[in-house]
N, CA and C atoms as an extended XYZ file, in Angstrom:
573
Properties=species:S:1:pos:R:3:atomname:S:1:resname:S:1:resid:I:1 pbc="F F F"
N        23.843       11.495       12.472 N   MET     1
C        22.899       10.373       12.443 CA  MET     1
C        21.781       10.623       13.446 C   MET     1
N        20.607       10.253       13.101 N   TRP     2
C        19.434       10.461       13.940 CA  TRP     2
C        19.507        9.545       15.159 C   TRP     2
N        19.263       10.117       16.356 N   GLU     3
C        19.129        9.310       17.572 CA  GLU     3
C        17.761        8.657       17.497 C   GLU     3
N        17.722        7.334       17.505 N   TYR     4
C        16.508        6.630       17.166 CA  TYR     4
C        15.468        6.588       18.282 C   TYR     4
N        14.264        6.915       17.940 N   ALA     5
C        13.055        6.700       18.740 CA  ALA     5
C        11.897        6.754       17.762 C   ALA     5
N        10.862        5.946       17.987 N   PHE     6
C         9.717        5.964       17.082 CA  PHE     6
C         9.090        7.355       17.055 C   PHE     6
N         8.674        7.772       15.882 N   GLY     7
C         8.003        9.055       15.724 CA  GLY     7
C         8.963       10.174       15.371 C   GLY     7
N         9.862        9.909       14.434 N   ILE     8
C        10.769       10.955       13.959 CA  ILE     8
C         9.915       12.129       13.471 C   ILE     8
N        10.266       13.355       13.821 N   PRO     9
C         9.458       14.507       13.396 CA  PRO     9
C         9.233       14.545       11.883 C   PRO     9
N         7.993       14.812       11.495 N   ASP    10
C         7.624       14.849       10.076 CA  ASP    10
C         8.537       15.757        9.261 C   ASP    10
N         8.925       16.883        9.836 N   GLY    11
C         9.728       17.868        9.127 CA  GLY    11
C        11.111       17.393        8.723 C   GLY    11
N        11.565       16.277        9.273 N   LEU    12
C        12.879       15.756        8.902 CA  LEU    12
C        12.836       14.893        7.638 C   LEU    12
N        11.630       14.560        7.182 N   PHE    13
C        11.485       13.767        5.961 CA  PHE    13
C        11.256       14.678        4.761 C   PHE    13
N        11.744       14.245        3.612 N   ILE    14
C        11.454       14.909        2.344 CA  ILE    14
C        10.076       14.408        1.937 C   ILE    14
N         9.124       15.320        1.735 N   LYS    15
C         7.740       14.892        1.544 CA  LYS    15
C         7.191       15.127        0.150 C   LYS    15
N         7.346       16.307       -0.397 N   GLY    16
C         6.691       16.594       -1.673 CA  GLY    16
C         5.184       16.528       -1.495 C   GLY    16
N         4.470       16.063       -2.528 N   ASP    17
C         3.008       15.958       -2.437 CA  ASP    17
C         2.554       14.502       -2.333 C   ASP    17
N         3.430       13.667       -1.800 N   VAL    18
C         3.154       12.237       -1.643 CA  VAL    18
C         2.653       11.991       -0.215 C   VAL    18
N         1.637       11.125       -0.048 N   PRO    19
C         1.132       10.854        1.304 CA  PRO    19
C         2.224       10.310        2.239 C   PRO    19
N         2.119       10.720        3.513 N   MET    20
C         3.076       10.262        4.516 CA  MET    20
C         2.320        9.957        5.802 C   MET    20
N         2.653        8.850        6.432 N   THR    21
C         2.105        8.531        7.742 CA  THR    21
C         2.702        9.514        8.743 C   THR    21
N         1.845       10.284        9.388 N   LYS    22
C         2.300       11.324       10.311 CA  LYS    22
C         2.951       10.721       11.554 C   LYS    22
N         3.830       11.495       12.175 N   GLU    23
C         4.705       10.964       13.222 CA  GLU    23
C         3.972       10.301       14.381 C   GLU    23
N         2.869       10.848       14.850 N   GLU    24
C         2.162       10.244       15.975 CA  GLU    24
C         1.556        8.894       15.584 C   GLU    24
N         0.943        8.831       14.414 N   VAL    25
C         0.359        7.588       13.916 CA  VAL    25
C         1.472        6.593       13.586 C   VAL    25
N         2.562        7.098       13.027 N   ARG    26
C         3.713        6.247       12.701 CA  ARG    26
C         4.273        5.598       13.967 C   ARG    26
N         4.387        6.365       15.047 N   ALA    27
C         4.923        5.832       16.303 CA  ALA    27
C         4.046        4.694       16.834 C   ALA    27
N         2.741        4.884       16.790 N   ILE    28
C         1.828        3.837       17.264 CA  ILE    28
C         1.902        2.617       16.348 C   ILE    28
N         1.876        2.848       15.039 N   SER    29
C         1.910        1.742       14.076 CA  SER    29
C         3.183        0.916       14.231 C   SER    29
N         4.318        1.582       14.367 N   LEU    30
C         5.591        0.871       14.539 CA  LEU    30
C         5.610        0.105       15.855 C   LEU    30
N         5.039        0.667       16.909 N   SER    31
C         5.013       -0.057       18.183 CA  SER    31
C         4.166       -1.319       18.071 C   SER    31
N         3.083       -1.255       17.292 N   LYS    32
C         2.216       -2.423       17.095 CA  LYS    32
C         2.902       -3.517       16.270 C   LYS    32
N         3.902       -3.157       15.473 N   LEU    33
C         4.631       -4.158       14.677 CA  LEU    33
C         5.518       -5.052       15.538 C   LEU    33
N         5.881       -4.603       16.731 N   ARG    34
C         6.716       -5.411       17.639 CA  ARG    34
C         7.988       -5.884       16.927 C   ARG    34
N         8.746       -4.921       16.442 N   LEU    35
C         9.945       -5.195       15.647 CA  LEU    35
C        11.082       -5.770       16.484 C   LEU    35
N        11.951       -6.528       15.822 N   LYS    36
C        13.215       -6.992       16.386 CA  LYS    36
C        14.313       -6.609       15.412 C   LYS    36
N        15.528       -6.541       15.901 N   LYS    37
C        16.667       -6.002       15.138 CA  LYS    37
C        16.934       -6.720       13.819 C   LYS    37
N        16.611       -8.012       13.726 N   ASP    38
C        16.980       -8.788       12.538 CA  ASP    38
C        15.794       -9.136       11.644 C   ASP    38
N        14.685       -8.455       11.814 N   PHE    39
C        13.480       -8.788       11.055 CA  PHE    39
C        13.539       -8.318        9.602 C   PHE    39
N        12.818       -9.065        8.770 N   THR    40
C        12.517       -8.654        7.408 CA  THR    40
C        11.124       -8.042        7.427 C   THR    40
N        11.026       -6.812        6.912 N   VAL    41
C         9.773       -6.049        6.974 CA  VAL    41
C         9.356       -5.635        5.569 C   VAL    41
N         8.070       -5.816        5.277 N   TRP    42
C         7.483       -5.262        4.059 CA  TRP    42
C         6.664       -4.038        4.451 C   TRP    42
N         6.850       -2.933        3.728 N   ASP    43
C         6.014       -1.740        3.860 CA  ASP    43
C         5.303       -1.586        2.528 C   ASP    43
N         4.033       -1.932        2.494 N   ILE    44
C         3.254       -1.937        1.252 CA  ILE    44
C         2.479       -0.625        1.140 C   ILE    44
N         2.629        0.050       -0.011 N   GLY    45
C         2.047        1.371       -0.185 CA  GLY    45
C         2.843        2.361        0.638 C   GLY    45
N         4.153        2.389        0.418 N   ALA    46
C         5.104        3.054        1.306 CA  ALA    46
C         5.092        4.578        1.238 C   ALA    46
N         4.498        5.165        0.222 N   GLY    47
C         4.436        6.636        0.146 CA  GLY    47
C         5.818        7.257        0.176 C   GLY    47
N         6.082        8.115        1.160 N   THR    48
C         7.390        8.779        1.268 CA  THR    48
C         8.456        7.864        1.855 C   THR    48
N         8.029        6.747        2.444 N   GLY    49
C         8.979        5.822        3.057 CA  GLY    49
C         9.262        6.122        4.517 C   GLY    49
N         8.464        6.965        5.160 N   ALA    50
C         8.717        7.315        6.557 CA  ALA    50
C         8.660        6.081        7.468 C   ALA    50
N         7.649        5.223        7.293 N   VAL    51
C         7.560        3.998        8.086 CA  VAL    51
C         8.743        3.092        7.762 C   VAL    51
N         9.074        2.976        6.487 N   SER    52
C        10.203        2.139        6.066 CA  SER    52
C        11.506        2.600        6.696 C   SER    52
N        11.741        3.898        6.682 N   VAL    53
C        12.971        4.452        7.251 CA  VAL    53
C        13.056        4.124        8.737 C   VAL    53
N        11.977        4.371        9.463 N   GLU    54
C        12.013        4.091       10.901 CA  GLU    54
C        12.174        2.603       11.183 C   GLU    54
N        11.516        1.760       10.401 N   ALA    55
C        11.679        0.314       10.575 CA  ALA    55
C        13.121       -0.093       10.276 C   ALA    55
N        13.706        0.466        9.233 N   ALA    56
C        15.085        0.136        8.871 CA  ALA    56
C        16.072        0.605        9.933 C   ALA    56
N        15.815        1.761       10.544 N   LEU    57
C        16.678        2.237       11.624 CA  LEU    57
C        16.636        1.289       12.810 C   LEU    57
N        15.465        0.737       13.081 N   TYR    58
C        15.322       -0.193       14.204 CA  TYR    58
C        15.864       -1.576       13.859 C   TYR    58
N        15.541       -2.073       12.673 N   CYS    59
C        15.937       -3.426       12.249 CA  CYS    59
C        17.303       -3.378       11.558 C   CYS    59
N        18.298       -2.932       12.277 N   LYS    60
C        19.634       -2.711       11.703 CA  LYS    60
C        20.251       -3.972       11.100 C   LYS    60
N        19.888       -5.135       11.629 N   GLU    61
C        20.436       -6.398       11.129 CA  GLU    61
C        19.475       -7.080       10.157 C   GLU    61
N        18.371       -6.445        9.862 N   GLY    62
C        17.367       -7.015        8.972 CA  GLY    62
C        17.280       -6.243        7.668 C   GLY    62
N        16.169       -6.429        6.962 N   ARG    63
C        15.935       -5.754        5.682 CA  ARG    63
C        14.512       -5.210        5.673 C   ARG    63
N        14.358       -4.066        5.034 N   VAL    64
C        13.039       -3.457        4.857 CA  VAL    64
C        12.821       -3.237        3.370 C   VAL    64
N        11.651       -3.659        2.893 N   TYR    65
C        11.284       -3.514        1.484 CA  TYR    65
C        10.092       -2.566        1.399 C   TYR    65
N        10.313       -1.404        0.785 N   ALA    66
C         9.287       -0.375        0.639 CA  ALA    66
C         8.645       -0.524       -0.738 C   ALA    66
N         7.453       -1.086       -0.771 N   VAL    67
C         6.745       -1.364       -2.021 CA  VAL    67
C         5.894       -0.157       -2.387 C   VAL    67
N         6.088        0.343       -3.606 N   GLU    68
C         5.365        1.543       -4.033 CA  GLU    68
C         5.215        1.536       -5.546 C   GLU    68
N         4.023        1.917       -6.026 N   LYS    69
C         3.762        1.933       -7.465 CA  LYS    69
C         4.004        3.294       -8.102 C   LYS    69
N         3.999        4.363       -7.308 N   ASP    70
C         4.126        5.721       -7.827 CA  ASP    70
C         5.599        6.120       -7.960 C   ASP    70
N         5.989        6.576       -9.140 N   GLU    71
C         7.393        6.940       -9.401 CA  GLU    71
C         7.872        8.096       -8.536 C   GLU    71
N         7.018        9.115       -8.332 N   LYS    72
C         7.411       10.240       -7.470 CA  LYS    72
C         7.671        9.755       -6.046 C   LYS    72
N         6.830        8.866       -5.573 N   ALA    73
C         6.990        8.330       -4.229 CA  ALA    73
C         8.268        7.500       -4.126 C   ALA    73
N         8.551        6.697       -5.138 N   LEU    74
C         9.775        5.884       -5.127 CA  LEU    74
C        11.017        6.761       -5.022 C   LEU    74
N        10.994        7.876       -5.718 N   LYS    75
C        12.125        8.810       -5.642 CA  LYS    75
C        12.275        9.347       -4.222 C   LYS    75
N        11.149        9.695       -3.584 N   LEU    76
C        11.191       10.195       -2.209 CA  LEU    76
C        11.658        9.124       -1.228 C   LEU    76
N        11.225        7.891       -1.442 N   ILE    77
C        11.681        6.792       -0.581 CA  ILE    77
C        13.197        6.689       -0.639 C   ILE    77
N        13.738        6.729       -1.842 N   ARG    78
C        15.204        6.627       -2.002 CA  ARG    78
C        15.907        7.827       -1.368 C   ARG    78
N        15.341        9.026       -1.546 N   GLN    79
C        15.941       10.224       -0.950 CA  GLN    79
C        15.907       10.153        0.576 C   GLN    79
N        14.784        9.737        1.130 N   ASN    80
C        14.674        9.630        2.585 CA  ASN    80
C        15.574        8.528        3.135 C   ASN    80
N        15.654        7.421        2.428 N   ALA    81
C        16.564        6.339        2.854 CA  ALA    81
C        18.003        6.851        2.888 C   ALA    81
N        18.391        7.603        1.867 N   GLY    82
C        19.742        8.168        1.818 CA  GLY    82
C        19.979        9.190        2.912 C   GLY    82
N        18.991       10.037        3.161 N   ALA    83
C        19.131       11.079        4.176 CA  ALA    83
C        19.315       10.495        5.573 C   ALA    83
N        18.710        9.340        5.827 N   PHE    84
C        18.830        8.703        7.142 CA  PHE    84
C        19.875        7.593        7.165 C   PHE    84
N        20.545        7.350        6.037 N   GLY    85
C        21.604        6.349        5.994 CA  GLY    85
C        21.122        4.923        6.181 C   GLY    85
N        19.921        4.636        5.707 N   THR    86
C        19.355        3.292        5.874 CA  THR    86
C        19.701        2.428        4.667 C   THR    86
N        20.873        1.837        4.706 N   LEU    87
C        21.340        1.000        3.603 CA  LEU    87
C        20.601       -0.328        3.527 C   LEU    87
N        19.885       -0.680        4.580 N   ASN    88
C        19.124       -1.929        4.614 CA  ASN    88
C        17.677       -1.745        4.138 C   ASN    88
N        17.398       -0.617        3.499 N   LEU    89
C        16.069       -0.323        2.972 CA  LEU    89
C        16.131       -0.366        1.443 C   LEU    89
N        15.237       -1.152        0.847 N   THR    90
C        15.165       -1.268       -0.602 CA  THR    90
C        13.812       -0.768       -1.091 C   THR    90
N        13.827        0.192       -2.003 N   ALA    91
C        12.592        0.651       -2.646 CA  ALA    91
C        12.238       -0.357       -3.733 C   ALA    91
N        11.010       -0.858       -3.698 N   VAL    92
C        10.558       -1.885       -4.634 CA  VAL    92
C         9.475       -1.296       -5.519 C   VAL    92
N         9.797       -1.027       -6.801 N   PRO    93
C         8.775       -0.471       -7.693 CA  PRO    93
C         7.766       -1.535       -8.119 C   PRO    93
N         6.509       -1.156       -8.128 N   GLY    94
C         5.484       -2.080       -8.598 CA  GLY    94
C         4.264       -2.048       -7.711 C   GLY    94
N         3.260       -2.798       -8.130 N   GLU    95
C         1.977       -2.796       -7.448 CA  GLU    95
C         1.762       -4.108       -6.709 C   GLU    95
N         1.327       -3.984       -5.470 N   ALA    96
C         0.976       -5.172       -4.689 CA  ALA    96
C        -0.426       -5.628       -5.111 C   ALA    96
N        -0.668       -6.919       -5.128 N   PRO    97
C         0.165       -7.967       -4.573 CA  PRO    97
C         1.187       -8.571       -5.526 C   PRO    97
N         1.111       -8.240       -6.813 N   GLU    98
C         1.964       -8.909       -7.806 CA  GLU    98
C         3.452       -8.806       -7.476 C   GLU    98
N         3.916       -7.631       -7.073 N   VAL    99
C         5.338       -7.395       -6.858 CA  VAL    99
C         5.864       -8.115       -5.609 C   VAL    99
N         4.985       -8.577       -4.744 N   LEU   100
C         5.402       -9.232       -3.505 CA  LEU   100
C         6.005      -10.615       -3.742 C   LEU   100
N         5.704      -11.214       -4.876 N   ILE   101
C         6.114      -12.584       -5.177 CA  ILE   101
C         7.624      -12.781       -5.055 C   ILE   101
N         8.406      -11.798       -5.485 N   ASP   102
C         9.862      -11.952       -5.520 CA  ASP   102
C        10.575      -11.505       -4.246 C   ASP   102
N         9.838      -11.038       -3.247 N   LEU   103
C        10.462      -10.571       -2.015 CA  LEU   103
C        10.685      -11.728       -1.042 C   LEU   103
N        11.694      -11.606       -0.175 N   PRO   104
C        11.885      -12.635        0.869 CA  PRO   104
C        10.701      -12.634        1.837 C   PRO   104
N        10.407      -13.794        2.421 N   ASP   105
C         9.294      -13.895        3.365 CA  ASP   105
C         9.494      -12.922        4.526 C   ASP   105
N         8.431      -12.199        4.905 N   PRO   106
C         8.554      -11.184        5.955 CA  PRO   106
C         8.262      -11.728        7.360 C   PRO   106
N         8.876      -11.071        8.356 N   ASP   107
C         8.517      -11.284        9.757 CA  ASP   107
C         7.383      -10.346       10.139 C   ASP   107
N         7.368       -9.162        9.515 N   ARG   108
C         6.384       -8.139        9.803 CA  ARG   108
C         5.950       -7.471        8.505 C   ARG   108
N         4.681       -7.066        8.454 N   VAL   109
C         4.149       -6.375        7.277 CA  VAL   109
C         3.357       -5.165        7.738 C   VAL   109
N         3.681       -4.034        7.143 N   PHE   110
C         2.906       -2.810        7.353 CA  PHE   110
C         2.225       -2.485        6.036 C   PHE   110
N         0.919       -2.250        6.078 N   ILE   111
C         0.171       -1.865        4.876 CA  ILE   111
C        -0.337       -0.448        5.099 C   ILE   111
N         0.286        0.493        4.398 N   GLY   112
C        -0.093        1.894        4.515 CA  GLY   112
C        -1.000        2.340        3.393 C   GLY   112
N        -1.003        1.571        2.313 N   GLY   113
C        -1.856        1.856        1.161 CA  GLY   113
C        -2.105        0.558        0.423 C   GLY   113
N        -3.343        0.377       -0.020 N   SER   114
C        -3.683       -0.893       -0.679 CA  SER   114
C        -4.248       -0.707       -2.075 C   SER   114
N        -4.509        0.527       -2.489 N   GLY   115
C        -5.078        0.760       -3.810 CA  GLY   115
C        -6.377        0.019       -4.033 C   GLY   115
N        -7.149       -0.204       -2.961 N   GLY   116
C        -8.419       -0.919       -3.087 CA  GLY   116
C        -8.278       -2.418       -3.194 C   GLY   116
N        -7.062       -2.951       -2.987 N   LYS   117
C        -6.817       -4.392       -3.137 CA  LYS   117
C        -6.439       -5.046       -1.810 C   LYS   117
N        -7.043       -4.598       -0.707 N   ILE   118
C        -6.631       -5.094        0.597 CA  ILE   118
C        -6.794       -6.606        0.728 C   ILE   118
N        -7.892       -7.184        0.239 N   ALA   119
C        -8.093       -8.629        0.353 CA  ALA   119
C        -7.057       -9.389       -0.467 C   ALA   119
N        -6.771       -8.911       -1.671 N   GLU   120
C        -5.780       -9.574       -2.524 CA  GLU   120
C        -4.388       -9.502       -1.900 C   GLU   120
N        -4.063       -8.345       -1.332 N   ILE   121
C        -2.764       -8.177       -0.683 CA  ILE   121
C        -2.669       -9.086        0.537 C   ILE   121
N        -3.713       -9.098        1.350 N   LEU   122
C        -3.699       -9.942        2.549 CA  LEU   122
C        -3.614      -11.422        2.211 C   LEU   122
N        -4.199      -11.829        1.098 N   THR   123
C        -4.107      -13.229        0.674 CA  THR   123
C        -2.644      -13.631        0.491 C   THR   123
N        -1.892      -12.801       -0.209 N   VAL   124
C        -0.467      -13.096       -0.439 CA  VAL   124
C         0.318      -12.968        0.865 C   VAL   124
N         0.042      -11.926        1.625 N   VAL   125
C         0.765      -11.717        2.886 CA  VAL   125
C         0.588      -12.926        3.806 C   VAL   125
N        -0.631      -13.427        3.949 N   MET   126
C        -0.878      -14.566        4.836 CA  MET   126
C        -0.174      -15.844        4.361 C   MET   126
N         0.017      -15.965        3.056 N   GLN   127
C         0.735      -17.128        2.521 CA  GLN   127
C         2.238      -17.030        2.789 C   GLN   127
N         2.754      -15.814        2.865 N   ARG   128
C         4.194      -15.597        2.945 CA  ARG   128
C         4.720      -15.215        4.332 C   ARG   128
N         3.854      -14.706        5.195 N   LEU   129
C         4.265      -14.234        6.513 CA  LEU   129
C         4.808      -15.389        7.348 C   LEU   129
N         5.964      -15.158        7.975 N   LYS   130
C         6.566      -16.188        8.820 CA  LYS   130
C         5.676      -16.454       10.032 C   LYS   130
N         5.792      -17.651       10.589 N   ALA   131
C         5.017      -18.036       11.766 CA  ALA   131
C         5.219      -17.012       12.882 C   ALA   131
N         4.130      -16.624       13.515 N   GLY   132
C         4.196      -15.632       14.584 CA  GLY   132
C         4.324      -14.211       14.084 C   GLY   132
N         4.208      -14.023       12.782 N   GLY   133
C         4.343      -12.695       12.181 CA  GLY   133
C         3.204      -11.776       12.553 C   GLY   133
N         3.444      -10.486       12.349 N   VAL   134
C         2.451       -9.464       12.674 CA  VAL   134
C         2.207       -8.590       11.449 C   VAL   134
N         0.943       -8.238       11.259 N   ILE   135
C         0.540       -7.316       10.199 CA  ILE   135
C        -0.094       -6.107       10.864 C   ILE   135
N         0.290       -4.924       10.403 N   VAL   136
C        -0.354       -3.687       10.843 CA  VAL   136
C        -0.854       -2.971        9.603 C   VAL   136
N        -2.122       -2.587        9.644 N   ILE   137
C        -2.753       -1.914        8.515 CA  ILE   137
C        -3.225       -0.539        8.980 C   ILE   137
N        -2.837        0.493        8.257 N   ASN   138
C        -3.382        1.833        8.495 CA  ASN   138
C        -4.439        2.091        7.437 C   ASN   138
N        -5.582        2.594        7.861 N   ALA   139
C        -6.677        2.860        6.926 CA  ALA   139
C        -7.341        4.180        7.292 C   ALA   139
N        -7.703        4.932        6.264 N   VAL   140
C        -8.411        6.191        6.490 CA  VAL   140
C        -9.869        6.096        6.053 C   VAL   140
N       -10.239        4.985        5.399 N   THR   141
C       -11.635        4.828        4.982 CA  THR   141
C       -12.283        3.637        5.682 C   THR   141
N       -13.559        3.771        5.927 N   MET   142
C       -14.335        2.691        6.550 CA  MET   142
C       -14.347        1.454        5.658 C   MET   142
N       -14.346        1.670        4.345 N   GLU   143
C       -14.394        0.539        3.420 CA  GLU   143
C       -13.155       -0.335        3.549 C   GLU   143
N       -11.986        0.292        3.666 N   THR   144
C       -10.756       -0.492        3.825 CA  THR   144
C       -10.790       -1.251        5.144 C   THR   144
N       -11.228       -0.596        6.210 N   VAL   145
C       -11.339       -1.259        7.513 CA  VAL   145
C       -12.273       -2.458        7.405 C   VAL   145
N       -13.434       -2.251        6.809 N   HIS   146
C       -14.425       -3.326        6.682 CA  HIS   146
C       -13.865       -4.504        5.890 C   HIS   146
N       -13.266       -4.217        4.734 N   ARG   147
C       -12.741       -5.301        3.894 CA  ARG   147
C       -11.622       -6.069        4.599 C   ARG   147
N       -10.748       -5.336        5.279 N   ALA   148
C        -9.643       -5.987        5.992 CA  ALA   148
C       -10.178       -6.846        7.129 C   ALA   148
N       -11.087       -6.290        7.930 N   GLN   149
C       -11.648       -7.060        9.035 CA  GLN   149
C       -12.403       -8.286        8.533 C   GLN   149
N       -13.192       -8.098        7.502 N   GLU   150
C       -13.962       -9.203        6.926 CA  GLU   150
C       -13.034      -10.338        6.499 C   GLU   150
N       -11.960       -9.997        5.796 N   PHE   151
C       -10.992      -11.000        5.338 CA  PHE   151
C       -10.348      -11.708        6.532 C   PHE   151
N        -9.878      -10.919        7.491 N   LEU   152
C        -9.139      -11.482        8.620 CA  LEU   152
C       -10.037      -12.307        9.541 C   LEU   152
N       -11.233      -11.822        9.822 N   TYR   153
C       -12.158      -12.580       10.672 CA  TYR   153
C       -12.549      -13.896        9.993 C   TYR   153
N       -12.751      -13.865        8.675 N   ALA   154
C       -13.093      -15.089        7.946 CA  ALA   154
C       -11.968      -16.118        8.041 C   ALA   154
N       -10.728      -15.652        8.191 N   GLY   155
C        -9.583      -16.552        8.345 CA  GLY   155
C        -9.350      -16.993        9.775 C   GLY   155
N       -10.217      -16.534       10.688 N   GLY   156
C       -10.101      -16.939       12.082 CA  GLY   156
C        -9.095      -16.145       12.897 C   GLY   156
N        -8.665      -15.004       12.384 N   TYR   157
C        -7.673      -14.184       13.085 CA  TYR   157
C        -8.354      -13.209       14.036 C   TYR   157
N        -7.682      -12.935       15.139 N   GLU   158
C        -8.130      -11.885       16.052 CA  GLU   158
C        -7.524      -10.577       15.587 C   GLU   158
N        -8.357       -9.572       15.480 N   VAL   159
C        -7.903       -8.271       14.979 CA  VAL   159
C        -8.121       -7.215       16.059 C   VAL   159
N        -7.068       -6.471       16.351 N   GLU   160
C        -7.214       -5.317       17.222 CA  GLU   160
C        -7.371       -4.111       16.304 C   GLU   160
N        -8.413       -3.327       16.516 N   THR   161
C        -8.638       -2.126       15.724 CA  THR   161
C        -8.727       -0.933       16.670 C   THR   161
N        -7.893        0.064       16.388 N   ILE   162
C        -7.962        1.301       17.157 CA  ILE   162
C        -8.157        2.464       16.192 C   ILE   162
N        -8.727        3.531       16.691 N   LEU   163
C        -8.899        4.752       15.907 CA  LEU   163
C        -8.084        5.836       16.590 C   LEU   163
N        -7.181        6.440       15.835 N   VAL   164
C        -6.305        7.472       16.376 CA  VAL   164
C        -6.752        8.825       15.850 C   VAL   164
N        -7.050        9.714       16.777 N   ASN   165
C        -7.390       11.099       16.456 CA  ASN   165
C        -6.314       11.989       17.052 C   ASN   165
N        -5.638       12.738       16.225 N   VAL   166
C        -4.558       13.605       16.683 CA  VAL   166
C        -4.887       15.041       16.320 C   VAL   166
N        -4.629       15.935       17.242 N   ALA   167
C        -4.736       17.370       16.982 CA  ALA   167
C        -3.429       18.001       17.440 C   ALA   167
N        -2.901       18.932       16.639 N   ARG   168
C        -1.643       19.598       16.958 CA  ARG   168
C        -1.893       21.089       17.151 C   ARG   168
N        -1.128       21.663       18.031 N   SER   169
C        -1.308       23.087       18.307 CA  SER   169
C        -0.770       23.943       17.163 C   SER   169
N        -1.495       25.031       16.888 N   VAL   170
C        -1.064       26.041       15.918 CA  VAL   170
C        -1.321       27.405       16.534 C   VAL   170
N        -0.434       28.316       16.265 N   ARG   171
C        -0.593       29.680       16.770 CA  ARG   171
C        -1.356       30.501       15.736 C   ARG   171
N        -2.413       31.152       16.161 N   VAL   172
C        -3.208       32.034       15.319 CA  VAL   172
C        -3.350       33.341       16.086 C   VAL   172
N        -2.718       34.377       15.544 N   GLY   173
C        -2.705       35.638       16.281 CA  GLY   173
C        -1.960       35.430       17.589 C   GLY   173
N        -2.563       35.788       18.680 N   GLY   174
C        -1.949       35.598       19.984 CA  GLY   174
C        -2.465       34.375       20.717 C   GLY   174
N        -3.200       33.511       20.013 N   SER   175
C        -3.812       32.346       20.657 CA  SER   175
C        -3.272       31.042       20.081 C   SER   175
N        -3.450       29.992       20.856 N   THR   176
C        -3.083       28.650       20.416 CA  THR   176
C        -4.355       27.844       20.203 C   THR   176
N        -4.503       27.306       19.009 N   LEU   177
C        -5.650       26.468       18.669 CA  LEU   177
C        -5.168       25.053       18.400 C   LEU   177
N        -6.077       24.114       18.514 N   MET   178
C        -5.762       22.733       18.173 CA  MET   178
C        -6.326       22.439       16.788 C   MET   178
N        -5.462       22.009       15.884 N   GLN   179
C        -5.867       21.696       14.514 CA  GLN   179
C        -5.867       20.177       14.351 C   GLN   179
N        -7.038       19.637       13.996 N   ALA   180
C        -7.190       18.186       13.879 CA  ALA   180
C        -6.549       17.665       12.602 C   ALA   180
N        -5.969       16.499       12.713 N   ARG   181
C        -5.502       15.748       11.545 CA  ARG   181
C        -6.545       14.680       11.249 C   ARG   181
N        -6.458       14.101       10.059 N   ASN   182
C        -7.408       13.054        9.707 CA  ASN   182
C        -7.292       11.879       10.674 C   ASN   182
N        -8.437       11.349       11.143 N   PRO   183
C        -8.381       10.150       11.986 CA  PRO   183
C        -7.882        8.963       11.168 C   PRO   183
N        -7.168        8.063       11.819 N   VAL   184
C        -6.594        6.899       11.144 CA  VAL   184
C        -6.926        5.657       11.949 C   VAL   184
N        -7.446        4.632       11.273 N   PHE   185
C        -7.664        3.330       11.891 CA  PHE   185
C        -6.360        2.558       11.811 C   PHE   185
N        -6.001        1.899       12.905 N   ILE   186
C        -4.813        1.038       12.920 CA  ILE   186
C        -5.285       -0.352       13.321 C   ILE   186
N        -5.164       -1.289       12.386 N   LEU   187
C        -5.537       -2.673       12.630 CA  LEU   187
C        -4.262       -3.473       12.819 C   LEU   187
N        -4.237       -4.345       13.797 N   SER   188
C        -3.081       -5.217       13.970 CA  SER   188
C        -3.548       -6.633       14.208 C   SER   188
N        -2.792       -7.564       13.668 N   VAL   189
C        -3.143       -8.973       13.766 CA  VAL   189
C        -1.864       -9.801       13.818 C   VAL   189
N        -1.877      -10.812       14.668 N   LYS   190
C        -0.754      -11.752       14.751 CA  LYS   190
C        -1.157      -13.026       14.037 C   LYS   190
N        -0.319      -13.462       13.110 N   ALA   191
C        -0.630      -14.671       12.333 CA  ALA   191
C        -0.275      -15.930       13.111 C   ALA   191
C-alpha cells in the first residue's frame, strides 16, 4: 500500500494517452482543497483519476466521485483506483454538468476539465456544494480562467488564482537541463 503524501509520483499511475494532472500541480491543488477524512469529493473531468485517487486515499471515511466522459479515461480511472486500493472511489461516466444531478452533495469539488462548460458546471456546483465548501479549478487556457473568474466574481466570491510553472531536470549527454512543463492556473474559492 502506498504511504500517503500529496504528490504521488506520476510514474506510479497508469496513464495511457489520457491527460493527467502532474504530481507537483496535483500536490498544490489537493492542498488547496483542504480535505478532511470524511468528505465527499467530486473530481470533474477526472482524466486518469490521479487527483481522485489521492483524494480517496486521504478521505478514507468519505467518498470520491470521478466524473469523466471519455471511455478510455474511465477505464484508466478504474485501473488506477484498483492499483491503489481506493474502494471509496467511484468512476462516474457522463458529461458535466448533467451527470452531477444524481451525485451526493459534495464538501469539495475539483474541476480538472470542463469541456468548455465551466460556467454551466459552476452553476450546478454552487447549487449543490455544502456550506463552507471549497472548489479548486485547474486551467491551462486563459479563456477558462477568464470564464471561471467572471462567473465567480459575479456571484460575489473571492477567488485566489495562482500560476504554477514547473520545470524538471533531464539528463542530456553529460549535462542536466531543466525541461518546462505547461504552466497551470489553479483557482480556489470557498463558498
